[in-house]
Short mmCIF file of C-alpha atoms in Angstrom, two decimals:
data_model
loop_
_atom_site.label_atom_id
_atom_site.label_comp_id
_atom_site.label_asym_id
_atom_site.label_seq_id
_atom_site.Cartn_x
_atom_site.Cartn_y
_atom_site.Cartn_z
CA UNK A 1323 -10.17 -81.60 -13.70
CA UNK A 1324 -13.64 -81.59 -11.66
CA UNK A 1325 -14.18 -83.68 -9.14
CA UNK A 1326 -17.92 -85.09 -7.43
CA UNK A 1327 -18.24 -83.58 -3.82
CA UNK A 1328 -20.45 -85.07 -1.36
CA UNK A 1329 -20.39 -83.70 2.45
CA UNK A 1330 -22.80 -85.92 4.64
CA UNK A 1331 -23.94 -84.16 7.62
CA UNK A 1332 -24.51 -86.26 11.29
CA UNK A 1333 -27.96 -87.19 12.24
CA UNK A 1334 -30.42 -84.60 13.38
CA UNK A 1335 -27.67 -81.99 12.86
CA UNK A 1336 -29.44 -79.29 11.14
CA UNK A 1337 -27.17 -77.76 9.29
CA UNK A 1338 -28.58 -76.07 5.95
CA UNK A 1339 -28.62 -72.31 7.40
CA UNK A 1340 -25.00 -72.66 8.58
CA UNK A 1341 -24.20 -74.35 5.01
CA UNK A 1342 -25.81 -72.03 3.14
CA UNK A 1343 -23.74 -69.19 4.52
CA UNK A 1344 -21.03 -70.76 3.85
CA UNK A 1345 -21.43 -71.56 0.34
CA UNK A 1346 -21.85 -67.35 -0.11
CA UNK A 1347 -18.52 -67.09 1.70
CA UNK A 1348 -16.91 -69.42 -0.44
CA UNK A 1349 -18.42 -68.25 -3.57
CA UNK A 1350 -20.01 -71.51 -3.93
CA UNK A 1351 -23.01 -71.65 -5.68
CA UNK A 1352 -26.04 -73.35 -4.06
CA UNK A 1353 -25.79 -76.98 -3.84
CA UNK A 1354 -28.62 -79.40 -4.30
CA UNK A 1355 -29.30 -80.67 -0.54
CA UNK A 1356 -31.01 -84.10 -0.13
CA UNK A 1357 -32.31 -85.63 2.63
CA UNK A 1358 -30.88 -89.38 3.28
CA UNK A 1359 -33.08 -91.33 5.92
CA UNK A 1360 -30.85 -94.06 7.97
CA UNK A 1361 -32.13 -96.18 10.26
CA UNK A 1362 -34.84 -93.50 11.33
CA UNK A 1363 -32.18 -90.62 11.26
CA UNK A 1364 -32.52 -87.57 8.50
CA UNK A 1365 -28.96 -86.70 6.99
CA UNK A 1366 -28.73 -83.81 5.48
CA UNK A 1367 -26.18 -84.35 2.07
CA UNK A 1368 -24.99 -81.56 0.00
CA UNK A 1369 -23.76 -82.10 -3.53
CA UNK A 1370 -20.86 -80.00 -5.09
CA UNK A 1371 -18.71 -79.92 -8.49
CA UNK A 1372 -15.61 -78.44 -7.46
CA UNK A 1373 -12.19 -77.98 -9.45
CA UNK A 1374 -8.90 -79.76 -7.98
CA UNK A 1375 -8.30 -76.35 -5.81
CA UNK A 1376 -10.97 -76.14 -4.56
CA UNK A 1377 -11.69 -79.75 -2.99
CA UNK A 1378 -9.42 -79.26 0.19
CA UNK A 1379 -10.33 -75.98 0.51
CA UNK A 1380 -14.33 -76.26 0.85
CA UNK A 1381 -13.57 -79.66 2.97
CA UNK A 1382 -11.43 -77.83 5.24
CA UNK A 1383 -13.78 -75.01 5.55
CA UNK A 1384 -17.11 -77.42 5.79
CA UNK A 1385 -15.17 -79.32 8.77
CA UNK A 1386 -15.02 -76.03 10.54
CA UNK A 1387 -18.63 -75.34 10.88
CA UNK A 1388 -18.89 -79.01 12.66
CA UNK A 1389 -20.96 -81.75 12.69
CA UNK A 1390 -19.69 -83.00 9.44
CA UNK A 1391 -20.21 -87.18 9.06
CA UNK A 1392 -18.12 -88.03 6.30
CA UNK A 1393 -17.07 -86.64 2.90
CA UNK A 1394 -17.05 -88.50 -0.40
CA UNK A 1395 -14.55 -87.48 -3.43
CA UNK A 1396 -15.01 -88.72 -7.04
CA UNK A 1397 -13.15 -87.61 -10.32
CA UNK A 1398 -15.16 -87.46 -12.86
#
């Protein structure tokens, strides 16, 4: 079963060089980032297709690194 990943970063946060090593730790491959603005605020969002394992796993590991807004979870 795959699931629809979506880890929204806080405002102004920066976070992409951070991410990006930890997608290589993970084994991740890269995700597609996107830019949200909100109210004036860029939000860095980074897209992922996971398995079932894996979705507590990479949250758990993204909420480590900090500065994480809010994830979103979707089965597909």
């Amino acid at each position: 079963m795959k699931y629809d990943v979506t880890i929204v970063f806080k405002a102004e946060s920066n976070p992409q060089e951070k991410v990006r090593a930890l997608e290589k730790d993970l084994g991740l491959s890269e995700s597609f980032i996107h830019v949200r603005n909100i109210e004036g605020h860029a939000i860095d969002v980074f897209d992922y297709k996971l398995n079932r394992g894996e979705v507590l796993r990479v949250i758990d590991k993204f909420y480590e690194i900090g500065d994480v807004a809010f994830v979103e979870v979707h089965k597909r």
